[in-house]
Amino acid sequence: MIKTYAEINQKIAAGKAVVLTAEEVIDYVDKRGLEAAAKEVDVVTTATFGPMCSSGCFLNFGHSTPKMRISEAWINDVSAYCGVAAVDVYMGATQLRHNDPANMYYPGEFRYGGGHVIEDLVAGKKLQLFGLSYGTDDYPRREIRTLFDINDLNQAIMVNPRNCYQNYNVAINTSDKRIHTYLGILKARMRNMTYSSAGQLSPLLNDPFYETIGVGTSIWLAGARGMVYAQGTQHCSLVERGADGVPVEGAGTLALTGNMKEMLPEFVRGASFKGYGVSLALGVGIPIPILNPEILRRTTVRDRDIMACVIDYSVDYPEKTGKVLARYNYEQLRSGEVELDGKKVPVTSLSSYNKALRICDLLKAEIEGGRFLLSEPSQRLPLNQGMKPLNITGPAR
Amino acid sequence: MITKKIYLYFPKSETEKPIVYRLVKEFDLIVNIFRAKVTPEEEGYLSLEVTGSQENIDQAYAFLGGFDVVIQAGSKSVRWDEGRCAQCGACVVHCPTQALSIVDRKTRAIAFCEDNCVECLACVAACPFGACSSAF
Ligand code: SF4
Ligand code: SF4
């Protein structure tokens, strides 16, 4: 039994598509059996909500009178990259606010930065643009200060080089000192662990070999109709894989884009990691078309089938030793406590399962309502690709 | 006997006065102080719980009203903003009293139980989304 994208889209357009979330599909296939279920189910919705640092947006301001070729710009005091064109800038999620003391008084608080600018834009708030220029014959203005909101912009397009890590590390701290990381605060002597994955709901864990999610796939990006525009940076598919090809570490990633004017504020949230910096938490939903029983079977992956590696963020992560302290599956991690070296260690998440579930449901409703059609990828993500380190070369100084 | 949470802001002019002592002595209240802070400008903040009869508590409020003190009755000085909470759960392990906890294992929803909060402020540092905040 094989379905095509076109057949599934016809059913969606007719309001007749059978759509299940990545959670619902598990029991459904258990009850109905794989072959029967593959005939019945057309789409499975997957999702994730969590901090995704490699995010940002291109903004176009339009031209002032007289015109200005902005060469340096700050939005709410957060610097934006201006090496594009006259009034195009890129705001990165992890950019700190001007004069943020960072970790000068450790651990820094990082209350506001690029991620928060992006959140405020989507929330429709008024922001301040301050720009400088050296002035040219055709763009004479040298300075600008004005208030704007997202509706005043010509375009506000989110362009995220790396989102939706297929799987991720579990962080722990074996040292005697509390440490502050992008996976949260880690207490000394292994007194807590944190992870960041939606597990059985996560898009690339439901499609471990990138059979349906590829360049050109239509996605739900914080409520907007977005797409996968490239492999994500650091996409590294050549990794150890467990049962059914599910990777036990980071592995695949996606580069995503979407129109910020269509986004829902609930799913675009600035984040402050004490002692680390700022970031952006994003909600992403990706539909998986059930083209054949094999694809369906992979969407029935459960938390207990997905393993993740515990890495010591006090030594092994910064020093890149590659050492793995232990492995657990997401069912164990989600229980809130695991045992390591005979010690019970509490576990929490940075990724929100609750919001991921909501996104699965929202996307399901859009597809059922005939408002979201699927698109066939124009390119597959690389399957056997490794990742290069940065070697320090050149003449010694 | 009833118990009320309040927190107070004292401007510089009032920080010298033995207000808590008089709450205990004159209004027969049991006072449980969660947190107190005097800033370098010598303003003071105090978060406490008072237990006593309704009548005595009403009189104590009237007494406090006689000072140049800002009274926030009925809540602790730690707030959890449900709208800002991303339901991630990062705070849960840092909260010593389960005031912040997972209340629904299936949907993994987080909720704040103010009664359990001891105002240690651990969640304020641990929450990446600014959902937990302190009035002072
Ligand atoms: S202040 Fe302390 S006790 Fe209160 S909710 Fe936060 S972590 Fe828990
Ligand atoms: S850490 Fe903050 S956002 Fe996450 S569950 Fe706790 S209060 Fe909510």
Coordinates of C-alpha atoms and ligand atoms in Angstrom, one line a residue:
Chain A
M1 CA 0.0 0.0 0.0
I2 CA 1.5 3.2 -1.1
K3 CA 0.0 6.7 -1.0
T4 CA 1.3 9.8 -2.7
Y5 CA 1.6 13.4 -1.5
A6 CA -1.0 14.4 -4.1
E7 CA -3.5 11.8 -2.8
I8 CA -3.0 12.9 0.7
N9 CA -3.4 16.5 -0.2
Q10 CA -6.6 15.8 -2.1
K11 CA -8.0 14.2 1.1
I12 CA -6.8 17.2 3.2
A13 CA -8.4 19.7 0.7
A14 CA -11.7 17.7 0.9
G15 CA -11.6 17.8 4.7
K16 CA -11.4 14.0 4.8
A17 CA -7.8 13.4 5.9
V18 CA -7.2 11.2 9.0
V19 CA -4.7 13.0 11.2
L20 CA -3.2 11.7 14.4
T21 CA -0.6 13.3 16.7
A22 CA 2.7 11.5 17.3
E23 CA 1.4 10.5 20.7
E24 CA -2.0 9.2 19.5
V25 CA -0.5 7.2 16.7
I26 CA 1.3 4.9 19.1
D27 CA -1.9 3.4 20.6
Y28 CA -3.7 3.5 17.3
V29 CA -1.2 1.3 15.5
D30 CA -1.1 -1.0 18.5
K31 CA -4.9 -1.5 18.2
R32 CA -5.4 -1.5 14.5
G33 CA -2.2 -3.2 13.3
L34 CA 0.4 -1.6 11.1
E35 CA -1.1 -2.5 7.6
A36 CA -4.7 -1.5 8.5
A37 CA -3.5 1.7 10.2
A38 CA -1.3 2.7 7.2
K39 CA -4.4 2.6 5.0
E40 CA -6.4 4.7 7.4
V41 CA -4.0 7.3 8.7
D42 CA -2.8 10.0 6.3
V43 CA -0.7 12.3 8.4
V44 CA 1.0 12.2 11.8
T45 CA 1.8 15.5 13.4
T46 CA 5.1 16.0 15.3
A47 CA 6.4 19.0 17.3
T48 CA 8.9 20.4 19.6
F49 CA 9.1 23.6 21.7
G50 CA 12.4 24.6 23.3
P51 CA 15.4 26.9 23.2
M52 CA 17.0 26.9 19.7
C53 CA 20.0 29.3 19.8
S54 CA 20.8 29.3 16.1
S55 CA 17.8 31.4 15.2
G56 CA 17.2 35.0 14.0
C57 CA 15.4 37.1 11.5
F58 CA 15.8 39.4 8.6
L59 CA 14.0 42.7 8.9
N60 CA 13.4 45.3 6.2
F61 CA 12.6 48.8 7.5
G62 CA 11.8 50.6 4.2
H63 CA 13.4 54.0 3.5
S64 CA 13.4 57.2 5.5
T65 CA 13.5 60.7 4.0
P66 CA 16.3 61.4 3.3
K67 CA 17.5 57.9 2.7
M68 CA 20.0 56.1 4.9
R69 CA 22.3 53.2 4.3
I70 CA 22.3 51.8 7.8
S71 CA 25.7 50.5 8.7
E72 CA 25.2 49.9 12.4
A73 CA 21.9 49.3 14.1
W74 CA 20.5 48.5 17.5
I75 CA 16.9 47.4 18.3
N76 CA 16.0 48.1 21.9
D77 CA 19.8 48.4 22.4
V78 CA 20.5 45.0 20.9
S79 CA 22.9 45.1 18.0
A80 CA 21.7 43.9 14.6
Y81 CA 23.9 42.8 11.7
C82 CA 23.9 45.4 9.0
G83 CA 26.3 44.0 6.4
V84 CA 23.4 43.3 4.1
A85 CA 21.7 46.1 2.2
A86 CA 20.7 49.7 3.1
V87 CA 17.7 48.9 5.3
D88 CA 18.0 45.2 5.8
V89 CA 19.3 43.9 9.1
Y90 CA 19.6 40.5 10.7
M91 CA 18.8 40.1 14.4
G92 CA 20.4 37.0 16.0
A93 CA 18.7 35.3 18.9
T94 CA 21.8 35.2 21.1
Q95 CA 22.9 38.8 20.7
L96 CA 23.3 40.5 24.1
R97 CA 22.0 43.9 24.8
H98 CA 24.5 46.8 24.5
N99 CA 26.3 47.2 27.9
D100 CA 25.1 43.9 29.3
P101 CA 27.7 43.1 31.9
A102 CA 27.6 39.5 30.6
N103 CA 29.5 37.3 33.1
M104 CA 31.6 40.1 34.5
Y105 CA 29.6 39.6 37.7
Y106 CA 29.3 35.9 37.5
P107 CA 26.8 34.4 37.0
G108 CA 25.3 37.1 34.7
E109 CA 21.5 37.4 34.4
F110 CA 21.2 38.2 30.6
R111 CA 17.7 39.5 31.0
Y112 CA 17.2 40.9 27.5
G113 CA 18.8 40.1 24.1
G114 CA 18.1 39.2 20.6
G115 CA 15.6 36.4 21.5
H116 CA 13.6 38.9 23.5
V117 CA 13.6 41.4 20.6
I118 CA 12.2 38.7 18.4
E119 CA 9.6 37.9 21.0
D120 CA 8.6 41.5 21.3
L121 CA 8.3 41.9 17.6
V122 CA 6.0 38.9 17.2
A123 CA 4.0 40.2 20.2
G124 CA 3.4 43.4 18.3
K125 CA 5.2 45.6 20.8
K126 CA 6.8 49.0 19.9
L127 CA 10.6 48.8 19.7
Q128 CA 13.3 51.4 19.2
L129 CA 15.5 51.4 16.2
F130 CA 18.8 53.4 16.5
G131 CA 21.0 53.4 13.4
L132 CA 24.2 55.0 12.3
S133 CA 25.8 55.5 8.9
Y134 CA 28.8 57.1 7.4
G135 CA 26.6 58.8 4.8
T136 CA 26.9 58.6 1.0
D137 CA 25.8 60.7 -1.9
D138 CA 22.7 58.6 -2.5
Y139 CA 22.1 57.8 1.2
P140 CA 23.0 61.0 3.1
R141 CA 21.3 60.4 6.5
R142 CA 23.8 59.5 9.2
E143 CA 21.7 58.8 12.2
I144 CA 18.2 57.6 12.9
R145 CA 16.1 57.0 16.1
T146 CA 12.5 55.9 15.8
L147 CA 9.9 53.7 17.2
F148 CA 8.4 50.9 15.1
D149 CA 6.5 47.6 15.4
I150 CA 6.3 44.6 13.2
N151 CA 3.4 46.1 11.1
D152 CA 5.7 49.0 10.1
L153 CA 8.2 46.6 8.6
N154 CA 8.0 45.5 5.0
Q155 CA 9.3 42.0 5.8
A156 CA 10.1 40.2 9.1
I157 CA 11.3 36.8 8.0
M158 CA 12.7 34.4 10.5
V159 CA 15.7 32.5 9.2
N160 CA 17.1 29.9 11.5
P161 CA 20.3 28.1 10.5
R162 CA 19.8 25.3 13.0
N163 CA 16.6 24.1 14.7
C164 CA 15.0 20.9 15.7
Y165 CA 18.0 18.8 16.7
Q166 CA 17.1 15.2 16.1
N167 CA 18.1 14.2 19.7
Y168 CA 20.2 15.9 22.3
N169 CA 22.6 15.4 25.2
V170 CA 21.5 15.1 28.8
A171 CA 23.7 17.4 31.0
I172 CA 25.2 16.7 34.4
N173 CA 27.9 18.3 36.5
T174 CA 30.4 16.1 38.3
S175 CA 32.5 19.0 39.7
D176 CA 32.3 20.5 43.2
K177 CA 31.0 23.8 41.8
R178 CA 27.5 24.7 40.5
I179 CA 27.8 25.5 36.8
H180 CA 25.6 27.5 34.4
T181 CA 25.0 26.2 30.9
Y182 CA 22.6 26.5 28.0
L183 CA 21.0 23.4 29.5
G184 CA 20.3 25.3 32.7
I185 CA 21.8 25.4 36.1
L186 CA 23.6 22.2 37.0
K187 CA 24.2 21.6 40.7
A188 CA 27.5 20.4 42.0
R189 CA 28.3 16.7 42.4
M190 CA 25.6 15.3 40.1
R191 CA 22.6 16.6 42.0
N192 CA 20.5 17.2 38.9
M193 CA 20.4 16.4 35.2
T194 CA 18.7 18.3 32.4
Y195 CA 17.6 17.3 28.9
S196 CA 16.1 19.1 25.9
S197 CA 14.0 17.0 23.6
A198 CA 10.3 16.4 22.9
G199 CA 11.2 12.7 22.7
Q200 CA 8.4 10.7 21.0
L201 CA 6.8 13.9 19.7
S202 CA 10.0 15.3 18.2
P203 CA 10.0 15.7 14.3
L204 CA 13.2 14.0 13.4
L205 CA 12.8 11.2 15.9
N206 CA 9.7 10.2 14.1
D207 CA 11.5 10.3 10.7
P208 CA 15.0 9.1 11.7
F209 CA 16.2 8.6 8.1
Y210 CA 14.7 11.8 6.7
E211 CA 12.3 10.0 4.4
T212 CA 9.7 12.7 4.4
I213 CA 11.3 15.7 6.1
G214 CA 13.7 17.4 3.7
V215 CA 14.4 20.6 1.9
G216 CA 11.1 22.1 0.9
T217 CA 8.9 20.5 3.5
S218 CA 6.1 22.7 4.7
I219 CA 6.2 23.2 8.4
W220 CA 4.3 25.0 11.2
L221 CA 6.8 27.6 12.5
A222 CA 5.3 29.2 15.6
G223 CA 1.9 29.3 13.9
A224 CA 3.2 30.6 10.5
R225 CA 3.4 28.5 7.4
G226 CA 7.1 28.0 7.1
M227 CA 9.5 25.6 5.4
V228 CA 12.7 23.7 5.7
Y229 CA 15.1 25.7 3.5
A230 CA 18.3 23.6 3.9
Q231 CA 19.9 21.0 6.0
G232 CA 20.6 22.6 9.4
T233 CA 24.1 23.6 10.3
Q234 CA 26.0 20.8 12.0
H235 CA 23.6 18.3 10.4
C236 CA 25.5 15.1 11.3
S237 CA 23.6 12.0 10.3
L238 CA 26.5 9.6 10.5
V239 CA 26.1 8.8 14.2
E240 CA 25.4 5.8 16.3
R241 CA 21.8 4.7 16.0
G242 CA 19.8 2.5 18.3
A243 CA 16.6 0.5 17.7
D244 CA 15.0 1.3 14.4
G245 CA 17.6 3.8 13.4
V246 CA 16.9 6.3 16.1
P247 CA 20.1 8.2 16.8
V248 CA 21.4 8.3 20.4
E249 CA 22.9 11.8 20.0
G250 CA 22.3 15.1 18.3
A251 CA 22.5 13.9 14.7
G252 CA 20.2 15.7 12.1
T253 CA 19.2 19.3 12.2
L254 CA 16.9 21.6 10.1
A255 CA 17.3 25.1 8.8
L256 CA 13.9 26.8 9.0
T257 CA 12.2 29.9 7.8
G258 CA 8.8 31.5 8.2
N259 CA 7.0 34.9 8.1
M260 CA 7.1 36.4 11.6
K261 CA 4.0 38.5 10.8
E262 CA 1.9 35.3 10.9
M263 CA 3.5 33.9 14.1
L264 CA 1.7 33.4 17.5
P265 CA 3.5 35.1 20.4
E266 CA 2.9 32.0 22.7
F267 CA 5.5 30.1 20.6
V268 CA 8.2 32.7 20.2
R269 CA 9.8 33.3 23.5
G270 CA 13.1 35.0 24.5
A271 CA 15.0 33.0 27.1
S272 CA 17.6 34.0 29.6
F273 CA 20.1 31.4 30.9
K274 CA 21.8 32.6 34.0
G275 CA 25.5 32.6 33.6
Y276 CA 25.2 31.6 29.9
G277 CA 23.4 34.1 27.8
V278 CA 20.2 34.7 25.9
S279 CA 18.4 32.6 23.4
L280 CA 15.1 32.0 21.7
A281 CA 12.6 29.3 22.4
L282 CA 10.5 28.3 19.5
G283 CA 7.6 26.0 18.7
V284 CA 7.9 23.9 15.5
G285 CA 5.4 21.5 14.1
I286 CA 6.1 19.2 11.2
P287 CA 3.5 16.9 9.5
I288 CA 4.7 13.5 8.4
P289 CA 2.7 12.0 5.5
I290 CA 2.0 8.3 5.9
L291 CA 3.1 7.2 2.4
N292 CA 3.7 3.6 3.4
P293 CA 3.6 1.3 6.4
E294 CA 7.3 1.7 7.1
I295 CA 7.0 5.4 7.5
L296 CA 4.0 4.9 9.8
R297 CA 5.9 2.4 11.9
R298 CA 8.7 4.9 12.5
T299 CA 6.2 7.4 13.8
T300 CA 5.2 5.0 16.5
V301 CA 8.5 5.5 18.3
R302 CA 8.0 5.7 22.0
D303 CA 9.9 7.6 24.7
R304 CA 11.2 4.2 25.9
D305 CA 12.8 3.5 22.5
I306 CA 14.8 6.7 22.3
M307 CA 18.1 6.8 24.2
A308 CA 20.1 9.9 25.1
C309 CA 23.6 10.2 26.4
V310 CA 24.6 11.8 29.7
I311 CA 27.5 14.2 29.3
D312 CA 29.5 15.9 32.0
Y313 CA 29.2 19.6 31.3
S314 CA 31.9 20.5 33.8
V315 CA 34.7 18.7 31.9
D316 CA 33.8 16.4 29.1
Y317 CA 31.6 18.8 27.1
P318 CA 33.9 21.8 27.2
E319 CA 37.0 19.6 26.6
K320 CA 35.3 17.5 23.9
T321 CA 36.5 14.2 25.4
G322 CA 33.6 12.3 23.9
K323 CA 33.0 10.5 27.3
V324 CA 29.5 9.4 28.0
L325 CA 28.6 8.8 31.6
A326 CA 25.4 6.9 31.1
R327 CA 22.5 6.4 28.8
Y328 CA 18.8 6.6 29.6
N329 CA 15.7 6.5 27.5
Y330 CA 13.2 9.4 27.6
E331 CA 10.6 7.4 29.6
Q332 CA 13.2 7.2 32.4
L333 CA 14.2 10.8 32.0
R334 CA 10.6 12.0 32.0
S335 CA 9.9 10.1 35.2
G336 CA 11.8 12.9 36.9
E337 CA 14.5 10.7 38.5
V338 CA 17.2 8.2 37.3
E339 CA 19.9 6.3 39.1
L340 CA 23.5 7.0 38.3
D341 CA 26.4 5.4 40.2
G342 CA 24.0 4.2 42.8
K343 CA 22.7 7.7 43.4
K344 CA 19.2 9.0 42.6
V345 CA 19.5 12.0 40.4
P346 CA 16.5 14.3 39.7
V347 CA 15.9 15.1 36.0
T348 CA 14.2 18.1 34.4
S349 CA 13.7 19.3 30.9
L350 CA 14.3 22.6 29.1
S351 CA 12.1 21.6 26.3
S352 CA 8.3 21.8 26.9
Y353 CA 6.5 18.6 26.3
N354 CA 3.3 20.4 27.2
K355 CA 3.7 23.0 24.4
A356 CA 4.9 20.4 21.9
L357 CA 1.7 18.5 22.6
R358 CA -0.3 21.7 22.0
I359 CA 1.5 22.3 18.7
C360 CA 0.8 18.7 17.6
D361 CA -2.9 19.4 18.2
L362 CA -3.0 22.8 16.6
L363 CA -1.3 21.5 13.4
K364 CA -3.6 18.5 13.4
A365 CA -6.6 20.8 13.5
E366 CA -5.2 22.9 10.7
I367 CA -4.7 19.8 8.5
E368 CA -8.1 18.4 9.4
G369 CA -9.7 21.7 8.5
G370 CA -8.1 21.6 5.1
R371 CA -6.0 24.7 5.8
F372 CA -2.5 23.1 5.7
L373 CA -1.3 21.1 2.7
L374 CA 1.8 19.0 2.6
S375 CA 4.7 19.5 0.3
E376 CA 7.0 17.0 -1.1
P377 CA 10.6 17.8 -0.4
S378 CA 12.7 18.8 -3.4
Q379 CA 15.9 17.5 -1.8
R380 CA 16.6 14.8 0.8
L381 CA 18.8 15.6 3.8
P382 CA 22.2 14.0 3.7
L383 CA 22.2 10.5 5.2
N384 CA 25.9 9.8 5.7
Q385 CA 27.4 13.0 6.7
G386 CA 29.8 13.6 9.6
M387 CA 30.9 16.8 11.3
K388 CA 34.2 18.5 11.2
P389 CA 36.0 19.9 14.2
L390 CA 37.7 23.3 14.1
N391 CA 41.4 22.7 13.9
I392 CA 43.7 25.5 15.0
T393 CA 46.3 25.9 12.3
G394 CA 48.5 28.7 10.9
P395 CA 51.8 30.1 12.0
A396 CA 52.4 30.0 15.7
R397 CA 52.7 33.5 17.2
Chain B
M1 CA -7.7 32.2 63.7
I2 CA -6.8 33.0 60.2
T3 CA -3.5 33.4 58.3
K4 CA -2.7 36.2 55.9
K5 CA 0.3 36.7 53.6
I6 CA 1.5 40.2 53.2
Y7 CA 4.6 42.0 52.1
L8 CA 5.6 45.5 52.9
Y9 CA 7.7 48.2 51.5
F10 CA 9.2 50.7 54.0
P11 CA 10.7 53.9 52.7
K12 CA 13.8 55.2 54.5
S13 CA 11.8 57.2 57.0
E14 CA 10.1 54.1 58.4
T15 CA 12.9 51.5 58.6
E16 CA 13.9 52.5 62.1
K17 CA 10.5 51.8 63.6
P18 CA 9.9 48.5 65.4
I19 CA 6.8 47.7 63.4
V20 CA 7.0 43.9 63.6
Y21 CA 7.6 44.0 67.3
R22 CA 4.3 45.9 67.7
L23 CA 2.4 43.6 65.5
V24 CA 3.3 40.8 67.8
K25 CA 2.9 42.7 71.1
E26 CA -0.1 44.8 70.5
F27 CA -2.2 42.7 68.1
D28 CA -1.2 39.3 69.4
L29 CA -0.2 38.0 66.0
I30 CA 2.0 35.1 65.2
V31 CA 4.5 36.4 62.7
N32 CA 6.3 34.2 60.2
I33 CA 8.9 36.1 58.3
F34 CA 9.8 34.7 54.9
R35 CA 12.3 37.3 53.7
A36 CA 13.5 40.8 54.6
K37 CA 15.8 43.1 52.8
V38 CA 17.2 46.5 53.4
T39 CA 18.7 48.1 50.3
P40 CA 21.9 50.3 50.4
E41 CA 19.5 53.3 50.2
E42 CA 18.1 51.9 53.4
E43 CA 14.6 51.2 52.1
G44 CA 13.3 48.0 53.4
Y45 CA 11.2 45.1 52.2
L46 CA 9.6 42.5 54.3
S47 CA 7.6 39.5 53.4
L48 CA 5.7 37.7 56.1
E49 CA 2.7 35.7 57.1
V50 CA 0.5 36.8 60.1
T51 CA -1.8 34.5 62.0
G52 CA -4.4 35.8 64.4
S53 CA -8.1 36.6 64.8
Q54 CA -9.8 38.5 62.0
E55 CA -10.4 41.4 64.3
N56 CA -6.7 41.7 65.3
I57 CA -5.6 41.4 61.7
D58 CA -7.9 44.1 60.6
Q59 CA -6.6 46.3 63.4
A60 CA -3.0 45.5 62.5
Y61 CA -3.7 46.5 58.9
A62 CA -5.2 49.8 60.2
F63 CA -2.1 50.2 62.4
L64 CA 0.2 49.6 59.4
G65 CA -1.8 52.0 57.3
G66 CA -0.7 54.7 59.8
F67 CA 2.9 54.4 58.6
D68 CA 4.3 55.4 55.3
V69 CA 4.4 51.8 54.3
V70 CA 3.2 50.2 51.1
I71 CA 1.1 47.1 52.0
Q72 CA 0.6 44.2 49.6
A73 CA -1.9 42.0 51.3
G74 CA -2.9 38.5 50.2
S75 CA 0.2 37.4 48.3
K76 CA 3.8 36.4 48.7
S77 CA 6.5 38.5 47.1
V78 CA 7.3 35.7 44.7
R79 CA 5.1 35.6 41.7
W80 CA 4.6 33.0 39.0
D81 CA 3.2 34.4 35.7
E82 CA 1.2 31.6 34.2
G83 CA 1.1 33.3 30.8
R84 CA 4.9 33.6 30.7
C85 CA 5.5 30.0 31.9
A86 CA 6.6 27.8 29.0
Q87 CA 5.8 24.7 31.0
C88 CA 9.3 23.4 30.6
G89 CA 9.9 22.2 34.1
A90 CA 13.4 23.5 34.5
C91 CA 12.5 25.1 37.8
V92 CA 11.1 22.0 39.4
V93 CA 14.4 20.5 40.6
H94 CA 15.5 23.8 42.0
C95 CA 12.3 24.4 44.1
P96 CA 12.9 22.9 47.6
T97 CA 9.3 22.7 48.6
Q98 CA 7.5 21.5 45.4
A99 CA 5.7 24.9 45.2
L100 CA 6.5 24.6 41.6
S101 CA 5.7 21.1 40.4
I102 CA 4.4 19.0 37.6
V103 CA 0.7 18.7 38.3
D104 CA -0.3 16.6 35.4
R105 CA 2.0 13.8 34.4
K106 CA 0.3 13.2 31.1
T107 CA 0.4 16.7 29.7
R108 CA 3.4 17.7 31.9
A109 CA 1.7 20.9 33.0
I110 CA 3.4 22.9 35.7
A111 CA 1.7 24.9 38.4
F112 CA 2.6 27.1 41.3
C113 CA 1.2 26.5 44.8
E114 CA 1.8 29.7 46.6
D115 CA 1.2 28.2 50.0
N116 CA 4.2 26.0 49.7
C117 CA 6.5 28.7 48.6
V118 CA 9.2 29.7 51.1
E119 CA 10.5 32.6 48.9
C120 CA 14.0 31.1 48.4
L121 CA 14.2 32.6 44.9
A122 CA 15.8 29.6 43.4
C123 CA 13.2 29.5 40.6
V124 CA 13.8 33.2 39.8
A125 CA 17.4 32.2 38.8
A126 CA 16.5 28.9 37.2
C127 CA 13.5 30.0 35.0
P128 CA 14.8 30.9 31.5
F129 CA 11.5 32.5 30.6
G130 CA 11.2 35.1 33.3
A131 CA 8.0 33.5 34.6
C132 CA 9.1 33.6 38.2
S133 CA 9.8 37.0 39.7
S134 CA 10.3 38.6 43.0
A135 CA 8.8 41.9 44.1
F136 CA 12.1 42.8 45.7
Ligands
SF4_1 S1 10.8 30.9 45.6 FE1 11.7 28.9 46.2 S2 10.1 27.9 47.3 FE2 9.1 29.6 46.1 S3 8.5 28.6 44.2 FE3 10.5 29.6 43.9 S4 11.9 27.9 44.2 FE4 10.0 27.2 45.1
SF4_2 S1 11.3 27.1 34.6 FE1 9.9 28.9 34.2 S2 8.9 28.5 32.2 FE2 9.9 26.5 32.9 S3 8.2 25.5 34.0 FE3 9.3 26.7 35.6 S4 8.3 28.6 35.7 FE4 7.6 27.7 33.8

